Coordinates of C-alpha atoms and ligand atoms in Angstrom, one line a residue:
M1 CA 0.0 0.0 -0.1
R2 CA 1.3 3.2 -0.2
N3 CA 1.3 5.6 2.5
P4 CA -0.9 8.5 1.9
I5 CA 0.5 10.7 4.9
I6 CA 1.6 13.5 4.2
V7 CA 2.3 16.0 7.2
A8 CA 1.8 19.6 7.4
L9 CA 5.4 21.2 7.7
D10 CA 3.6 24.0 9.6
V11 CA 6.9 25.1 12.0
P12 CA 8.5 27.9 11.5
D13 CA 12.2 27.6 10.2
A14 CA 14.3 24.6 8.9
S15 CA 15.1 23.6 11.7
R16 CA 12.8 22.1 13.3
A17 CA 10.8 21.1 9.8
L18 CA 14.0 19.0 9.1
Q19 CA 14.0 17.6 12.6
L20 CA 10.1 16.5 12.6
A21 CA 10.5 15.0 9.1
R22 CA 13.6 13.2 10.3
S23 CA 11.5 11.2 13.7
V24 CA 8.8 11.1 11.2
A25 CA 10.1 10.0 7.6
P26 CA 9.4 6.2 7.8
H27 CA 5.4 6.0 8.9
V28 CA 4.7 8.8 6.7
G29 CA 4.7 9.5 2.6
A30 CA 4.8 13.2 1.7
F31 CA 5.3 16.2 4.0
K32 CA 3.6 19.5 2.8
V33 CA 5.6 22.8 3.1
G34 CA 3.3 25.9 3.0
K35 CA 4.1 29.4 3.3
E36 CA 5.2 30.2 6.7
L37 CA 8.0 28.4 6.0
F38 CA 8.6 28.8 2.4
V39 CA 8.8 31.9 3.8
S40 CA 11.2 32.2 5.8
T41 CA 13.4 29.5 4.6
G42 CA 13.3 29.9 0.8
P43 CA 13.9 26.7 -1.3
D44 CA 16.3 25.0 0.6
I45 CA 13.8 23.5 2.9
I46 CA 13.3 21.9 -0.3
R47 CA 16.1 20.5 -1.4
E48 CA 16.6 19.4 2.0
L49 CA 14.2 18.2 2.1
R50 CA 14.6 16.3 -0.9
A51 CA 17.9 14.6 0.3
T52 CA 16.1 12.5 2.9
G53 CA 14.6 10.8 0.1
A54 CA 11.3 12.3 0.7
A55 CA 8.2 13.5 -0.9
V56 CA 7.9 17.2 -1.0
F57 CA 4.1 18.3 -1.6
L58 CA 4.9 23.0 -1.6
D59 CA 1.4 24.5 -0.6
L60 CA 1.8 27.8 -2.5
K61 CA -1.4 28.3 -3.8
F62 CA -0.5 29.8 -7.1
H63 CA -3.2 32.3 -8.6
D64 CA -2.3 35.0 -11.1
I65 CA -2.1 35.7 -15.0
P66 CA -1.8 32.5 -16.3
N67 CA 2.0 32.4 -17.6
T68 CA 3.3 33.8 -14.6
V69 CA 1.7 30.1 -12.5
A70 CA 2.9 28.3 -15.7
K71 CA 6.3 30.1 -14.4
A72 CA 6.7 29.3 -11.2
V73 CA 5.2 26.0 -11.6
A74 CA 8.0 25.1 -13.8
A75 CA 9.8 27.1 -10.4
A76 CA 8.3 24.4 -8.8
T77 CA 8.4 21.2 -10.7
R78 CA 12.7 22.4 -11.8
L79 CA 12.9 22.2 -8.0
D80 CA 11.7 18.7 -7.8
V81 CA 8.2 18.6 -5.7
Q82 CA 6.3 15.4 -5.7
M83 CA 2.8 18.3 -5.2
L84 CA 1.6 21.6 -5.6
T85 CA -1.7 24.2 -5.1
I86 CA -3.1 26.6 -7.2
H87 CA -6.2 28.4 -6.7
C88 CA -9.0 27.0 -9.3
S89 CA -10.4 30.5 -9.2
G90 CA -8.0 31.8 -10.9
G91 CA -9.9 30.5 -14.4
S92 CA -10.1 27.5 -16.7
A93 CA -7.0 29.5 -18.5
M94 CA -4.3 29.3 -15.6
M95 CA -5.6 26.0 -14.6
R96 CA -4.0 25.0 -18.2
A97 CA -1.0 26.4 -18.9
A98 CA -0.4 25.3 -15.0
E99 CA -1.1 21.7 -15.5
E100 CA 0.7 21.8 -19.2
S101 CA 3.8 23.7 -17.3
A102 CA 4.7 21.1 -14.5
Q103 CA 4.0 18.4 -18.1
R104 CA 6.5 20.3 -20.3
A105 CA 9.4 22.0 -17.4
A106 CA 8.8 17.3 -16.4
Q107 CA 9.7 16.2 -19.8
E108 CA 12.9 18.7 -20.0
L109 CA 14.0 17.5 -16.8
G110 CA 13.3 13.6 -17.3
R111 CA 11.3 13.3 -14.7
T112 CA 7.4 12.9 -13.4
A113 CA 5.3 15.8 -13.4
P114 CA 4.5 16.8 -10.4
L115 CA 0.7 16.5 -9.3
V116 CA -1.0 20.3 -9.7
L117 CA -4.1 20.1 -7.2
G118 CA -6.8 22.8 -7.0
V119 CA -7.6 24.2 -4.6
T120 CA -11.9 25.4 -4.7
V121 CA -13.3 27.6 -2.2
L122 CA -11.6 27.7 0.5
T123 CA -13.1 26.0 4.4
S124 CA -12.5 29.7 6.1
M125 CA -15.6 30.4 3.4
D126 CA -19.0 30.9 4.2
G127 CA -22.1 31.9 1.2
A128 CA -21.8 35.7 3.5
A129 CA -18.0 35.9 2.1
L130 CA -18.8 34.5 -1.3
A131 CA -21.7 36.5 -1.3
E132 CA -19.1 39.8 -0.8
L133 CA -17.2 38.5 -4.1
G134 CA -20.3 38.3 -6.0
V135 CA -20.5 34.8 -6.1
E136 CA -24.5 33.6 -6.2
A137 CA -23.5 29.9 -5.1
D138 CA -23.5 28.0 -1.9
P139 CA -20.3 26.9 -0.9
A140 CA -21.3 23.5 -1.9
G141 CA -22.1 24.7 -5.0
Q142 CA -19.3 26.9 -6.0
V143 CA -16.8 24.1 -5.3
R144 CA -18.3 21.7 -7.7
R145 CA -18.3 24.0 -9.7
L146 CA -14.6 24.6 -9.6
A147 CA -14.0 20.6 -9.6
L148 CA -16.1 20.0 -12.8
M149 CA -13.9 22.8 -14.0
A150 CA -10.0 21.7 -12.9
A151 CA -11.2 18.4 -14.3
A152 CA -11.6 20.0 -18.0
S153 CA -9.5 21.7 -17.6
G154 CA -6.8 18.6 -17.2
L155 CA -6.2 19.2 -13.6
R156 CA -5.3 15.3 -12.3
G157 CA -6.2 16.0 -8.6
L158 CA -7.8 18.7 -6.1
V159 CA -8.1 19.4 -2.5
C160 CA -10.7 19.2 -0.5
S161 CA -12.6 18.7 2.9
P162 CA -13.3 15.4 3.5
L163 CA -16.7 16.4 4.3
E164 CA -16.7 17.2 0.0
L165 CA -15.7 13.9 -0.2
P166 CA -19.1 12.4 -0.1
M167 CA -20.1 15.0 -2.7
L168 CA -17.0 15.2 -5.0
R169 CA -15.9 11.6 -6.2
P170 CA -19.0 10.1 -7.6
L171 CA -18.9 13.4 -9.7
L172 CA -14.8 13.7 -11.1
P173 CA -12.5 10.6 -13.2
D174 CA -11.3 8.5 -10.7
A175 CA -8.0 9.1 -11.2
M176 CA -8.2 12.4 -10.4
Q177 CA -6.4 12.7 -7.0
L178 CA -8.1 14.1 -3.6
V179 CA -6.1 15.4 -0.3
T180 CA -8.1 16.6 1.8
P181 CA -6.4 18.6 5.2
G182 CA -9.1 18.4 8.2
I183 CA -8.1 15.1 9.6
R184 CA -9.2 14.4 13.5
S185 CA -9.4 11.0 15.2
G186 CA -11.8 10.8 17.8
S187 CA -9.6 11.6 20.5
D188 CA -7.5 14.6 18.3
P189 CA -8.6 18.4 20.3
T190 CA -10.4 19.9 16.3
D191 CA -7.7 22.9 16.4
D192 CA -9.6 25.1 15.0
Q193 CA -10.5 22.7 12.7
K194 CA -14.9 22.9 12.4
R195 CA -15.6 19.7 10.1
T196 CA -13.7 16.7 10.5
L197 CA -12.6 12.8 9.8
N198 CA -10.6 10.1 10.8
A199 CA -8.2 9.0 8.8
R200 CA -10.3 5.3 7.7
D201 CA -13.0 7.0 7.3
A202 CA -11.4 9.4 5.4
M203 CA -9.9 7.0 3.1
A204 CA -12.7 5.0 2.7
T205 CA -14.9 7.5 1.5
G206 CA -12.8 8.0 -1.3
A207 CA -9.2 10.8 0.2
S208 CA -6.4 10.2 -2.3
W209 CA -3.7 11.5 0.4
L210 CA -4.0 13.1 4.0
V211 CA -2.4 15.6 5.2
I212 CA -1.8 16.5 8.7
G213 CA -0.1 18.6 11.3
R214 CA -0.8 19.2 14.4
P215 CA -2.3 15.9 15.4
I216 CA 1.0 14.1 13.7
Y217 CA 3.8 17.4 15.2
A218 CA 2.5 18.7 18.6
A219 CA 2.1 15.8 19.5
P220 CA 4.7 14.4 22.7
D221 CA 6.1 11.8 20.9
P222 CA 5.2 12.9 16.6
A223 CA 6.8 9.2 14.9
A224 CA 4.0 6.7 17.5
A225 CA 1.8 9.6 16.2
A226 CA 2.0 8.7 12.2
Q227 CA 2.7 5.2 13.3
Q228 CA -0.6 4.7 14.2
I229 CA -3.0 6.7 11.8
L230 CA -1.0 4.4 9.9
E231 CA -2.2 1.1 11.5
S232 CA -5.3 2.7 11.7
L233 CA -5.6 1.8 7.4
R234 CA -4.6 -1.0 7.3
Ligands
C5P301 O1 -2.6 21.2 11.4 P1 -3.7 20.3 10.7 O2 -3.8 19.1 11.2 O3 -5.1 21.1 11.4 O4 -3.5 21.4 9.7 C1 -4.0 20.6 8.5 C2 -2.9 21.5 7.5 O5 -4.2 21.6 6.1 C3 -2.2 22.8 7.2 O6 -1.3 23.0 6.5 C4 -3.9 24.0 6.9 O7 -3.1 24.9 6.2 C5 -4.1 22.8 5.9 N1 -5.4 23.0 5.1 C6 -6.3 22.9 5.7 N2 -7.5 23.5 4.8 C7 -8.0 24.0 3.8 C8 -6.6 23.0 3.1 C9 -5.2 22.6 3.9 O8 -6.6 22.7 7.1 N3 -9.5 23.7 3.5

C-alpha cells in the first residue's frame, strides 16, 4: 500500500522542520511545505527535504495570470516537488497553463510531472463571504463548479475537505486524486478545524492523500502518532 499520510510541516524554521521530518519519515508518505516555512527558509528547505528521499508537497496556492502561474509551476517542477497547489478560481486558462507547464518542465528534466492540485473554495469562506465577492452559489455549489472546471482543464488532483468527499468522488474521474486536510481521530483536539473525519473514514470515503499537521507535529511523540495513524489504515 502507498503511504497516503502527508505531514504538514507547519513550523517556522528549517531546523525544526528537518528534525520533525527525519523523526516521522519512516511512517509517512510525504511532507507539505506551506507559506510560512517557505517564506522564512526559501527553496533550500525543499532541497534538504528531497535530499532525505522524502516526497514534497509545495502548498503555495498560486493564483495569478496564466503566464506567471506557468512560470512558477515550472520553477517548482525544477525544484523537484511531487505536488503543488493552485487556486481553481484563477480560471480554466490558468489551470490549463499550470498543468501544461508542469508536464513540459518535467519532460525537459526527464522526470515525472508533479501533481498540480486545485484548491476550490477555502474552508474559511462561508456563503456570506462568497456573496461579498459577488458569487451567488453556496459554498458546496461553488466547490462542485470549480472541481468540474478543474477536471475539464486537465488537473489530476484537488484539495478538498473531508466533508466534500462524498459529493466530489462520484462526480469526478476515478483517476482524480483528492487530497484532504481536516483529519482528526476521536481523541484529538479539533483545534480550529470545524469539519473533520478520521483517517480511515476519509480514505474509505475516497481520499487519495491525507494532510495531517497538529495531530502529528504537536504530539508528544510525533513518530508514534504517525505510526498509529498509519496502522489505523491497515
Ligand atoms: O494541523 P492540521 O492537521 O489542522 O493541519 C492541516 C493542514 O492542512 C494545514 O497546513 C492547513 O493549512 C491545511 N489546510 C487545511 N484546510 C484547508 C486547506 C488546507 O487545514 N481547507
